[in-house]
Coordinates of C-alpha atoms in Angstrom, one line a residue:
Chain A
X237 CA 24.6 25.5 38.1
X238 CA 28.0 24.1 37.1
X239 CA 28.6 22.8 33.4
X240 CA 30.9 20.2 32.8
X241 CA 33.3 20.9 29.4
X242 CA 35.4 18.3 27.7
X243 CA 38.5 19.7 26.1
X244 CA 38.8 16.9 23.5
X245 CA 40.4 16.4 20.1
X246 CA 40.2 13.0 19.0
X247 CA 44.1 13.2 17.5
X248 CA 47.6 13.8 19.9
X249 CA 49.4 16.8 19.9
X250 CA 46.7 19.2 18.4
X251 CA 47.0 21.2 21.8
X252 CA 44.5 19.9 24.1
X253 CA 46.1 20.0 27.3
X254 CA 47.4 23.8 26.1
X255 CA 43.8 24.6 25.7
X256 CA 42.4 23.4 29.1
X257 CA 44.9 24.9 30.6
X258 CA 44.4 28.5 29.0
X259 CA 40.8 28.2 29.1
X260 CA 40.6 26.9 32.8
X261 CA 42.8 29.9 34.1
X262 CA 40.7 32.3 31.8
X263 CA 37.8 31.2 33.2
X264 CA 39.2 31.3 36.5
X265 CA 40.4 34.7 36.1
X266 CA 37.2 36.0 35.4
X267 CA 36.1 35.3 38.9
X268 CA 34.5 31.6 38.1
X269 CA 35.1 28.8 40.4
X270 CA 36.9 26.5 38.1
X271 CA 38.8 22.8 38.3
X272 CA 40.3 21.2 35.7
X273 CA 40.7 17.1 35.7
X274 CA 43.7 15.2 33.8
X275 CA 42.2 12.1 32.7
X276 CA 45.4 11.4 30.6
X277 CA 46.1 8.8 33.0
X278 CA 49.1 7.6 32.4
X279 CA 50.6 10.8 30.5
X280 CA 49.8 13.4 32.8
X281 CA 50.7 16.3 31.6
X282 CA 48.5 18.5 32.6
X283 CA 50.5 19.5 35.9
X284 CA 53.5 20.6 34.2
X285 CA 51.7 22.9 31.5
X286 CA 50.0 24.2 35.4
X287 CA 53.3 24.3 36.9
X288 CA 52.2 22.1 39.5
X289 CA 54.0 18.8 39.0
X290 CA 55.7 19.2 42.2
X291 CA 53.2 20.0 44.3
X292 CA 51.1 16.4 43.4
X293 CA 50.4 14.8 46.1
X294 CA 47.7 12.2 45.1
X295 CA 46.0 12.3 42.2
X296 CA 42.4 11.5 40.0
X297 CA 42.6 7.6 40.6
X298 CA 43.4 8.0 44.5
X299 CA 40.4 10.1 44.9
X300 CA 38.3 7.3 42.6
X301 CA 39.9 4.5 44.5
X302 CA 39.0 5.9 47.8
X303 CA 42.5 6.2 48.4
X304 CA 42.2 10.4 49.2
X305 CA 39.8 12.8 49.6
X306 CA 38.9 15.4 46.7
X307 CA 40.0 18.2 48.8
X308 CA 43.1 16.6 49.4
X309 CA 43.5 16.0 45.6
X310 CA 42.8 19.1 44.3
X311 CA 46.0 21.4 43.8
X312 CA 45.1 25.3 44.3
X313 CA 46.8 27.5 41.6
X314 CA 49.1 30.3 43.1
X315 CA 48.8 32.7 40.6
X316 CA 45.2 32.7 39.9
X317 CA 42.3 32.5 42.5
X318 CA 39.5 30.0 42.2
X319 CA 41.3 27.5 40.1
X320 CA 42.1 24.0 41.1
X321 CA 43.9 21.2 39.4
X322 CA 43.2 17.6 39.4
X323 CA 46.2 15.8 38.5
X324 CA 46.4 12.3 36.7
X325 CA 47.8 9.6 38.0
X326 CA 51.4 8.8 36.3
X327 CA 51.8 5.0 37.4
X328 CA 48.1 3.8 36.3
X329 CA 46.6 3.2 33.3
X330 CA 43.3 4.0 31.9
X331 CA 41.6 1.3 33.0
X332 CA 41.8 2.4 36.5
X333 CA 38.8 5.3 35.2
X334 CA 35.8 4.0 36.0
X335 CA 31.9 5.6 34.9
X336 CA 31.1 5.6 38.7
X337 CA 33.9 7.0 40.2
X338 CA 34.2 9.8 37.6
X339 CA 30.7 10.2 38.4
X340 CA 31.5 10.9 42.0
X341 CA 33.9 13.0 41.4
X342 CA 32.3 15.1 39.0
X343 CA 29.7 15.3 41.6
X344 CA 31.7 16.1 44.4
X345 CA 33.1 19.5 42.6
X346 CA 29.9 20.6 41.2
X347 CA 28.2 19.7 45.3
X348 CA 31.6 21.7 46.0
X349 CA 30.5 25.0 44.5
X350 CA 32.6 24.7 41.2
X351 CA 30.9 26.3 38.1
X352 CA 33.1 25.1 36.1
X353 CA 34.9 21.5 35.3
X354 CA 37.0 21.7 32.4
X355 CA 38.1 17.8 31.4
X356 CA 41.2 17.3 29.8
X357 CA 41.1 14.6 27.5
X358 CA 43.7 12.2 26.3
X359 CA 43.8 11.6 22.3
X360 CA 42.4 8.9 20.5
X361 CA 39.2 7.3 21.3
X362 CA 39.7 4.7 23.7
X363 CA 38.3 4.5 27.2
X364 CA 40.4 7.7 29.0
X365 CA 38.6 10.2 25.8
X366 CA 35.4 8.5 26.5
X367 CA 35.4 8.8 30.3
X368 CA 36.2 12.3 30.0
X369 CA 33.5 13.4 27.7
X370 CA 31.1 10.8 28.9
X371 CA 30.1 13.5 31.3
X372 CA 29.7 16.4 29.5
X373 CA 27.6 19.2 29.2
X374 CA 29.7 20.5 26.4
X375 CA 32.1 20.4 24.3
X376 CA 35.2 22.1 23.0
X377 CA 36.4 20.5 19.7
X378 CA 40.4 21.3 19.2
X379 CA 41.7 20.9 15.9
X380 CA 44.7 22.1 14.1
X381 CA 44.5 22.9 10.4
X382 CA 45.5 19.7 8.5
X383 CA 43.2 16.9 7.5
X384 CA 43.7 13.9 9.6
X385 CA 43.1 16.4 12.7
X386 CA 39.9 17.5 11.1
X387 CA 38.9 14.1 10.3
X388 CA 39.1 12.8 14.2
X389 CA 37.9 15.5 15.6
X390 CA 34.8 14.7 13.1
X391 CA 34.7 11.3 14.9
X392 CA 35.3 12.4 18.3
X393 CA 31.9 14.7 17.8
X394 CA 30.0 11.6 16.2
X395 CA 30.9 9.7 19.6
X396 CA 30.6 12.9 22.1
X397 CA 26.6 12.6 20.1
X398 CA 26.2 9.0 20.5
X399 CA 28.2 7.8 23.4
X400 CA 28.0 10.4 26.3
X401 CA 25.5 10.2 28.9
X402 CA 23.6 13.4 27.3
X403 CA 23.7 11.9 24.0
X404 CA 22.2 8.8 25.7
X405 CA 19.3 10.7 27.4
X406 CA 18.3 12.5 24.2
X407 CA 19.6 15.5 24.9
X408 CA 22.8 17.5 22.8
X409 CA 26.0 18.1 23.9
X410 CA 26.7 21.3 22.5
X411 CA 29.8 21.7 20.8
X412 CA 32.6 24.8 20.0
X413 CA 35.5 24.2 18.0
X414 CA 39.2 26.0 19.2
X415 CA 41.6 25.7 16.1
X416 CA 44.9 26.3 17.4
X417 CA 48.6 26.9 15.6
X418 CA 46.5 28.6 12.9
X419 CA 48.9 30.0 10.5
X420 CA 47.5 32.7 7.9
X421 CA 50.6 32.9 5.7
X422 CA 50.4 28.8 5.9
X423 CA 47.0 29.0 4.9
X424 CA 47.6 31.5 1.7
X425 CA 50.4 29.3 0.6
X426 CA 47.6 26.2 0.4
X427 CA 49.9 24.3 3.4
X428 CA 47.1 25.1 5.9
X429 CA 43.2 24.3 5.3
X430 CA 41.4 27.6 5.8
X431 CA 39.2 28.2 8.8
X432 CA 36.4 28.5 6.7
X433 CA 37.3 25.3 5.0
X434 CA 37.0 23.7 8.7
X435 CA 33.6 25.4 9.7
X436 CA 32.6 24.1 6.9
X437 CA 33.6 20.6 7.6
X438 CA 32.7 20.3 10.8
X439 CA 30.1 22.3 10.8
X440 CA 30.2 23.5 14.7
X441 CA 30.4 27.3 16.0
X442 CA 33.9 28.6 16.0
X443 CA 34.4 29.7 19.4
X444 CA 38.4 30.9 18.9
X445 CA 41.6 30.7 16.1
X446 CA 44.6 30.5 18.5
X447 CA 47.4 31.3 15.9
X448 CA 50.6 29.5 16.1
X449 CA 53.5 31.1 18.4
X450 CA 56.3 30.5 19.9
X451 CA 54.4 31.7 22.9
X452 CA 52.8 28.5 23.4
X453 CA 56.0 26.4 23.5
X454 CA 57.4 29.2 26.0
X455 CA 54.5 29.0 28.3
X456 CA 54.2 25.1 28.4
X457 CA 57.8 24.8 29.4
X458 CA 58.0 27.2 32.1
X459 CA 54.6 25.7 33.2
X460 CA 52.8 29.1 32.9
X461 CA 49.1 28.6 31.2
X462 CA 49.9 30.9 27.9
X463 CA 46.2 33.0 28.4
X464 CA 49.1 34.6 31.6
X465 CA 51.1 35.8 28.7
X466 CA 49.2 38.5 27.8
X467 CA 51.6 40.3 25.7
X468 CA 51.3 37.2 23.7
X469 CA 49.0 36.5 20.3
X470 CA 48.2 33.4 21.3
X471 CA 47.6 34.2 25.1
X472 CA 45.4 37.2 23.6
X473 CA 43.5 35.1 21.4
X474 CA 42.4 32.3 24.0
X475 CA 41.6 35.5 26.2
X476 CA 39.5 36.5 23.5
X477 CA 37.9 32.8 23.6
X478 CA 37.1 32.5 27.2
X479 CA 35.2 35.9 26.7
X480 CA 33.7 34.8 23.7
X481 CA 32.6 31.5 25.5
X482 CA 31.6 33.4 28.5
X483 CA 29.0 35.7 26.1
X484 CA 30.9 38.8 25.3
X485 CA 30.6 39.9 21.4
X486 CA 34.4 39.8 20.9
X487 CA 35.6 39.4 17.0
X488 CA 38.0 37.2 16.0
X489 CA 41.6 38.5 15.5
X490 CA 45.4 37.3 14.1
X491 CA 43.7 35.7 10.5
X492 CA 45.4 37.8 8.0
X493 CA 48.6 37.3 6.8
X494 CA 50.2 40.8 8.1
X495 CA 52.3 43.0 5.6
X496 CA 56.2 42.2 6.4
X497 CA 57.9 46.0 6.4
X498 CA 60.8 46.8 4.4
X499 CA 63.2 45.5 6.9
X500 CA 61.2 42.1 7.9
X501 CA 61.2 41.7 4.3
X502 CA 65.0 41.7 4.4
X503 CA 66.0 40.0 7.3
X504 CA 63.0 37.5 7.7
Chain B
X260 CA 35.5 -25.0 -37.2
X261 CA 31.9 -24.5 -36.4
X262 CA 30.2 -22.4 -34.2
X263 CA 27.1 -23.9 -32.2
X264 CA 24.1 -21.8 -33.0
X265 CA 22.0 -20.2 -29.9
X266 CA 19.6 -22.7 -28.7
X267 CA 17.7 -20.3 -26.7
X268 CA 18.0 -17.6 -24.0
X269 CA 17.6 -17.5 -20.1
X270 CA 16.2 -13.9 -18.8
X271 CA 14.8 -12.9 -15.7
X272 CA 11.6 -11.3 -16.1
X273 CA 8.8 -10.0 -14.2
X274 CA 5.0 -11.0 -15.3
X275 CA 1.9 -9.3 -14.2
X276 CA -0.8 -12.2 -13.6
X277 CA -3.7 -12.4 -11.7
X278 CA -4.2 -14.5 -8.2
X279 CA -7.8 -15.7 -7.6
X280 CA -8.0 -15.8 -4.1
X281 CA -10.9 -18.5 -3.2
X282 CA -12.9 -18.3 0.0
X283 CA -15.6 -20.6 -1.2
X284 CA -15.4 -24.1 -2.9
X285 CA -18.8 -24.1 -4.9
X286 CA -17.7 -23.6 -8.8
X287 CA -21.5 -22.6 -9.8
X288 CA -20.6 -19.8 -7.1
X289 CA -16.8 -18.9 -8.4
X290 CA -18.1 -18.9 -11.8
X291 CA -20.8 -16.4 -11.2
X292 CA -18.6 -14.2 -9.2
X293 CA -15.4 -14.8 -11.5
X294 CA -17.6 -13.6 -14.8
X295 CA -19.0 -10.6 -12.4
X296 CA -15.1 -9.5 -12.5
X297 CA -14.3 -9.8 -16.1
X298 CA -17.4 -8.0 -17.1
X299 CA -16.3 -5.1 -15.7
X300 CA -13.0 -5.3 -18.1
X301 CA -13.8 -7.7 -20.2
X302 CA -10.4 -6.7 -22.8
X303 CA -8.2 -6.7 -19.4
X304 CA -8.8 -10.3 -18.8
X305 CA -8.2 -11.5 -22.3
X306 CA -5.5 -14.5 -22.0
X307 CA -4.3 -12.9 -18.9
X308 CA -2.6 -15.5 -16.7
X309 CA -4.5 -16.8 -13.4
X310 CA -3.2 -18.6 -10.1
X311 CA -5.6 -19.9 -7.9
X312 CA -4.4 -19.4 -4.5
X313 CA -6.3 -22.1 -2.3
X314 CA -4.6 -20.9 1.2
X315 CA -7.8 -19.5 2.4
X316 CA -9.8 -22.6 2.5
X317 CA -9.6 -25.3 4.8
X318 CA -8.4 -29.1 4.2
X319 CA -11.9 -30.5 3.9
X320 CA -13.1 -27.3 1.5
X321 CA -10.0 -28.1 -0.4
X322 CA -11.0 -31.5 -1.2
X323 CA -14.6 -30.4 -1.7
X324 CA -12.9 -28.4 -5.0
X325 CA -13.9 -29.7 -8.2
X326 CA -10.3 -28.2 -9.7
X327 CA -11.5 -30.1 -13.5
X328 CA -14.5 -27.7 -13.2
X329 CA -12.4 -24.9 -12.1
X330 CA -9.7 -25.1 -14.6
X331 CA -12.4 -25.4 -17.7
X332 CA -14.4 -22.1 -16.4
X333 CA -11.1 -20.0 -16.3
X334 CA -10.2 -21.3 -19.9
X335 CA -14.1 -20.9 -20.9
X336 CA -13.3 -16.7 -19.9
X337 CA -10.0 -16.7 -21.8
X338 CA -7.8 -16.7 -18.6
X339 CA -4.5 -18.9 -19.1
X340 CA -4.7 -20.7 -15.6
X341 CA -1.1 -20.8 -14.7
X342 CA -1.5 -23.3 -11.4
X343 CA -2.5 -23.4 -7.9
X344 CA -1.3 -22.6 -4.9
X345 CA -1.6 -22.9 -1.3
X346 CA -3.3 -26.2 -1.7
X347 CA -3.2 -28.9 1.4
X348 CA -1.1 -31.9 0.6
X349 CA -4.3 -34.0 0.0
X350 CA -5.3 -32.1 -2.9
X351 CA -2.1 -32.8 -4.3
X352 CA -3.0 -35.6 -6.2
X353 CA -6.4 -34.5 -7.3
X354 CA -4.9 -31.5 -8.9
X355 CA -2.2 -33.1 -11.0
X356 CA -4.9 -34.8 -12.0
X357 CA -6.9 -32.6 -13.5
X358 CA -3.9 -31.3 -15.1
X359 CA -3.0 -28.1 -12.7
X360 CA 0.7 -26.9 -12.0
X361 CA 1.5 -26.8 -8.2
X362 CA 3.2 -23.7 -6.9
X363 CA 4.9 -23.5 -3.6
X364 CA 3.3 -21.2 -1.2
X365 CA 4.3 -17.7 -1.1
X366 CA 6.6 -16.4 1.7
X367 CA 6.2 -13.2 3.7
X368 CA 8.7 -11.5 2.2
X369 CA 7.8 -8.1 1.1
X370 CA 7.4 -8.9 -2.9
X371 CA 9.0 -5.1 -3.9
X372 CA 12.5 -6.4 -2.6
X373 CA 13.0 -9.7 -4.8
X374 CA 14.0 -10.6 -7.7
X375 CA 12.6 -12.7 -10.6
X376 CA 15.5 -13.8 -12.3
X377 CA 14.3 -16.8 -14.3
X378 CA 12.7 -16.6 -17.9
X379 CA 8.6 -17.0 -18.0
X380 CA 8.7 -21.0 -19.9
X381 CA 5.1 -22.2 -19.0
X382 CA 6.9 -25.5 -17.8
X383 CA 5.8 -27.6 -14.8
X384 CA 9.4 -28.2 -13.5
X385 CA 10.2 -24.4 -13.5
X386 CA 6.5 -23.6 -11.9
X387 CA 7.5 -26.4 -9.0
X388 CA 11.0 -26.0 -8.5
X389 CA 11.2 -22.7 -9.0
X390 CA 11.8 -20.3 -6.1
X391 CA 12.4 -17.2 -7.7
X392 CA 9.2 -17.4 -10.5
X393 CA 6.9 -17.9 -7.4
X394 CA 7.9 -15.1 -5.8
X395 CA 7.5 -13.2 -9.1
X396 CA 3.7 -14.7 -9.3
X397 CA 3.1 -13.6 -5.3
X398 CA 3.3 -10.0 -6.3
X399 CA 0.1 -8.5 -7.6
X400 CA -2.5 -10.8 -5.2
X401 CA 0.0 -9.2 -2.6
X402 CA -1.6 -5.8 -3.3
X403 CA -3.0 -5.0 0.3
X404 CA 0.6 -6.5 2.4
X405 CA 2.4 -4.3 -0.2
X406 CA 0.4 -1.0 0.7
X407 CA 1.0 -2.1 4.4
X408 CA 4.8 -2.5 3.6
X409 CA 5.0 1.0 1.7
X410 CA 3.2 2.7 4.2
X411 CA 5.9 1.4 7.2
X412 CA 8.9 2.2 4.5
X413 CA 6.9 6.3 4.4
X414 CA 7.5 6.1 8.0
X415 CA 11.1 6.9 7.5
X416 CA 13.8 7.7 9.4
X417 CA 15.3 11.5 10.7
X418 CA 18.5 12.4 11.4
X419 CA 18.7 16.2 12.7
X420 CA 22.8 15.7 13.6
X421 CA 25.7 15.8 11.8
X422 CA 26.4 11.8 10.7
X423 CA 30.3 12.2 11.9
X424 CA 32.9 10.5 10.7
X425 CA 33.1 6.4 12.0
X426 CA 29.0 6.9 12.7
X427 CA 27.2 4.5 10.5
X428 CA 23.2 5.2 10.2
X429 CA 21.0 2.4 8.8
X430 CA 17.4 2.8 8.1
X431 CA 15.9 -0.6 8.1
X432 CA 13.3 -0.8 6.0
X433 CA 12.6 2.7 5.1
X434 CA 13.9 5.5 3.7
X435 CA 16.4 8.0 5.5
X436 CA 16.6 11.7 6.2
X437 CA 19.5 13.2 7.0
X438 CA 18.4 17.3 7.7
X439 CA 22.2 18.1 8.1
X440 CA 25.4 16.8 7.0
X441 CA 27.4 13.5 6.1
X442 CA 31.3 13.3 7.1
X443 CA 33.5 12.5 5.2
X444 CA 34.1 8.8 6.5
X445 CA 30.6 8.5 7.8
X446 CA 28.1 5.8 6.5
X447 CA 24.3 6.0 5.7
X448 CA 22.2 3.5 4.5
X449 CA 19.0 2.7 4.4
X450 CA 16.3 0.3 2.5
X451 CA 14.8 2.7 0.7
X452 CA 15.8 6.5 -0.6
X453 CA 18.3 8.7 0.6
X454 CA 17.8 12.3 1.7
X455 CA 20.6 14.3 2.8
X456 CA 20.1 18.2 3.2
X457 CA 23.3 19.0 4.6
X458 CA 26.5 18.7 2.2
X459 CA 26.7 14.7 1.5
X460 CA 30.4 13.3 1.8
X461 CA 30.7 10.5 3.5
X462 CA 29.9 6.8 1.9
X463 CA 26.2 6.8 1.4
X464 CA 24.2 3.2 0.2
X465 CA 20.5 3.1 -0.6
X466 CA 18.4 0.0 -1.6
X467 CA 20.8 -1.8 0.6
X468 CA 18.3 -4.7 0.5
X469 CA 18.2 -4.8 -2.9
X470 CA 15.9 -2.1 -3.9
X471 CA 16.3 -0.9 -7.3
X472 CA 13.8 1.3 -7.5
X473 CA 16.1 3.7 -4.2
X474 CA 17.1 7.3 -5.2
X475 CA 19.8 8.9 -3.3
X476 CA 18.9 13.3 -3.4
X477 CA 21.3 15.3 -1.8
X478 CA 21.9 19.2 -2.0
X479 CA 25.6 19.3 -2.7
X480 CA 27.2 15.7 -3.7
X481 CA 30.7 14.8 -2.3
X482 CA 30.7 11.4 -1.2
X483 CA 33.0 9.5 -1.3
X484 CA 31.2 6.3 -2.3
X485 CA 27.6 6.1 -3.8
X486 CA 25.6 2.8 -3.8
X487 CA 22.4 1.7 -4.9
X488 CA 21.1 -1.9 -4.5
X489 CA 24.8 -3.2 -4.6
X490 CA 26.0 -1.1 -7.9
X491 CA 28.5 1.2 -6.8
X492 CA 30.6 4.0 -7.7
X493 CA 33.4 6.1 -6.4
X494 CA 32.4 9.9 -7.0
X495 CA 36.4 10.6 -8.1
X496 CA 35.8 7.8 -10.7
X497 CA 32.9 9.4 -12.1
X498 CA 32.8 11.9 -14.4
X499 CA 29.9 13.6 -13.2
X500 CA 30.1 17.7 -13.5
X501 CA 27.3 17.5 -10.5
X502 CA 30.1 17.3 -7.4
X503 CA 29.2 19.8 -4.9
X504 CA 26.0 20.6 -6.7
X505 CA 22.4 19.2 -5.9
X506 CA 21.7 15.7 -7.5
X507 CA 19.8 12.7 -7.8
X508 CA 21.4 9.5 -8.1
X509 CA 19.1 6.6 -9.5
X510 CA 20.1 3.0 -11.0
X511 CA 18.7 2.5 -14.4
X512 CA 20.1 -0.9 -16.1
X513 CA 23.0 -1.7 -13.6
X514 CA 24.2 1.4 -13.8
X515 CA 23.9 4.8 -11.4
X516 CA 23.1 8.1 -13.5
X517 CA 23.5 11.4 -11.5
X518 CA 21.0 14.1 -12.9
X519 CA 20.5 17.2 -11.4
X520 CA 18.3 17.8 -8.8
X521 CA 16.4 21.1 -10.1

């Protein structure tokens, strides 16, 4: 059975992209047949944070358009084996997404042997965030600690429960939430709103903290999928999530502020 | 400089009376079955008011109606006859005659939902011109619609999700359950009550229709806006020690008092 997750967010910026990235190769790495789809049409990024922007051939609207095949599409990662990328299309806009040609697609992978379709969603709440979660088996809710990101991804979950297909047949979409650049010295000072403070909010299973790091910047740049950086905290920690989403009993780590030494103390 | 004295004051009010419902047109018949009813509370009936609703019969029964006869058994058993209703247009003149008001049907309207907003003046113009006042008379012969119309309202409405913020849930006539939280920027309302179990913290309106008699319950209170048949309050402009503790918000004379729920 395949299962079709939305990587969504409601608000830009929160890490998203970062996220489908990380948890697509995660997946993959763990020996799961995995593709992930850019429907940022219009801003792909997706490729670049893949490392893959070069090798783009066609993209998500040629393969809805009729224009290309899937196969010919879909973008096989070098590094990791069994994950595929499906770019977005730079010179369309959204509107070029249609319900029935996602459908196909989506069908195609899943008839393709792929257990798992990670959608990357594009912010905000128009037509690109609700083709990509319109699909949906489940959810992963992205939020950073600060209010207005809490506050969408609260509307993104009322529309994932009204709007997509599932929610339409009756059924749930079920939901984790992924708070990323999670900062526990932020959070002590009262800059950050605790993780418990957004559990509480939101009210959905916490499924991974990805703290902040310099990692994630490092990794996006040189087009290397952070989870790869395993030396890093935030690599580490989305590791830890793909584990955790995958069943293992894995506790959550980097939420206390550590001790600075004597010397950190003195030189920062 | 003189100041004009009050001449008299305009209230709305409500008024219990009774509606004789007629399904036959002989007045030896009426009067036996009338006197029947006031025996068994003879002190109830004492100068209660009466409107004869006349909707049941048909034109030709209607004109059969001796409504002189009619009028001097209700006063003969101490009702106040109040006027008729429901009568056909050719009994019109017949009942002026014989010195009956003429109310304007009732509506369908369930009677729980409007107001009576004008003062109780026995006056003809008020009794014929009146909308409001009639609507105020409908209610107690309305008994067996107004079970009916409770019963749907029990019926109710469950929400087992999360209301999220930008979701709006309305419970059209009836009251609304919400088994888990309201968002912050969310939006229930509903005709009747409010029930949230969850925390309640999004904008939450009951009696939207007008129902006074709504409650809103909740298990921790941190909306952002609480309304009850129109009279609103922001919960930072209230000075309620209840926020984030179980309440019960109810509108007694305009105004919404939050008690506590235990």
């Amino acid at each position: 059975m395949s299962k079709v997750i939305v990587v969504t967010s409601g608000k830009g910026g929160v890490g998203k992209t970062t996220t489908s990235a990380a948890f697509a190769a995660g997946l993959a790495s763990k020996g799961y047949r995995t593709a992930v789809i850019d429907f940022d049409v219009g801003l792909r990024n997706l490729d670049l944070i893949m490392g893959v922007e070069r090798r783009v051939v066609y993209d998500f609207v040629n393969v809805i358009n009729g224009e290309a095949t899937l196969r010919q599409a879909l973008i096989k990662d070098k590094r990791v084996d069994n994950l595929f990328i499906l770019p977005a299309s730079q010179t369309r806009d959204k509107e070029a997404l249609t319900k029935e040609g996602v459908e196909s697609v989506i069908n195609e992978l899943k008839e393709d042997g792929f257990e798992y379709i990670v959608c990357d969603s594009p912010a905000g709440i128009e037509k690109g965030a609700f083709m990509a979660l319109y699909f949906a088996d489940e959810a992963i809710i992205v939020t950073n600690p600060e209010v207005s990101s809490v506050r969408d991804s609260d509307r993104i979950l009322g529309i994932l429960q009204s709007k997509s297909q599932a929610a339409i047949n009756g059924e749930t979409v079920k939901e984790h939430l992924i708070i990323t650049r999670y900062s526990p010295e932020r959070v002590n000072n009262g800059d950050m709103i605790s993780l418990e403070d957004i559990v509480n909010i939101l009210s959905v299973p916490l499924l991974g903290v990805i703290p902040e790091s310099k990692a994630v910047l490092q990794a996006s740049n040189s087009g290397v999928p952070v989870i790869m950086d395993v030396k890093s905290k935030a690599g580490q920690a989305y590791m830890d999530m793909v584990e955790r989403y995958l069943g293992e009993d894995v506790p959550h780590r980097f939420l206390d502020v550590k001790k600075k030494g004597f010397f950190k103390k003195l030189f920062g | 400089m003189t100041v004009t004295p009050s001449v008299l004051e305009l209230k709305g009010e409500m008024l219990m009376l009774n509606v004789l419902r007629l399904q036959d047109v002989n007045v030896d018949n009426i009067e036996a079955a009338l006197q029947k009813k006031r025996d068994e509370a003879p002190m109830f009936f004492i100068q209660s008011p009466i409107v004869v609703d006349c909707s049941d019969l048909s034109a030709e029964q209607g004109n059969l109606l001796d409504l002189r006869a009619l009028r001097r058994i209700l006063v003969k058993m101490d009702f106040v006859p109040v006027g008729l209703r429901g009568i056909s247009n050719s009994m019109l003149a017949a009942s002026m005659s014989a010195g009956w008001n003429v109310l304007r049907s009732a509506t369908k309207r369930p009677a729980k939902l409007k107001k009576a907003t004008e003062t109780v003046v026995n006056n003809k113009n008020w009794l014929n011109e009146n909308n409001q006042d009639k609507e105020a008379f409908t209610q107690p012969e309305k008994d067996v619609t107004k079970i009916e119309e409770i019963a749907e309202i029990r019926a109710g409405m469950t929400i087992e999700r999360p209301v999220r913020s930008g979701q709006q849930i309305y419970a059209k006539n009836a009251d609304l359950v919400v088994l888990s939280q309201t968002s912050a920027g969310s939006e229930v309302m509903a005709d009747g009550s409010i029930h949230v179990y969850g925390p309640l913290r999004g904008r939450v309106l009951a009696g939207v229709k007008g129902d006074k008699t709504a409650r809103i319950f909740c298990r921790s209170l941190e909306a952002e806006l609480i309304v009850i048949a129109g009279c609103y309050q922001l919960l930072d402009e209230s000075n309620t020690d209840l926020k984030g503790q179980p309440a019960m918000i109810r509108l007694e004379d305009e105004k919404l008092i939050i008690e506590p729920l235990d």
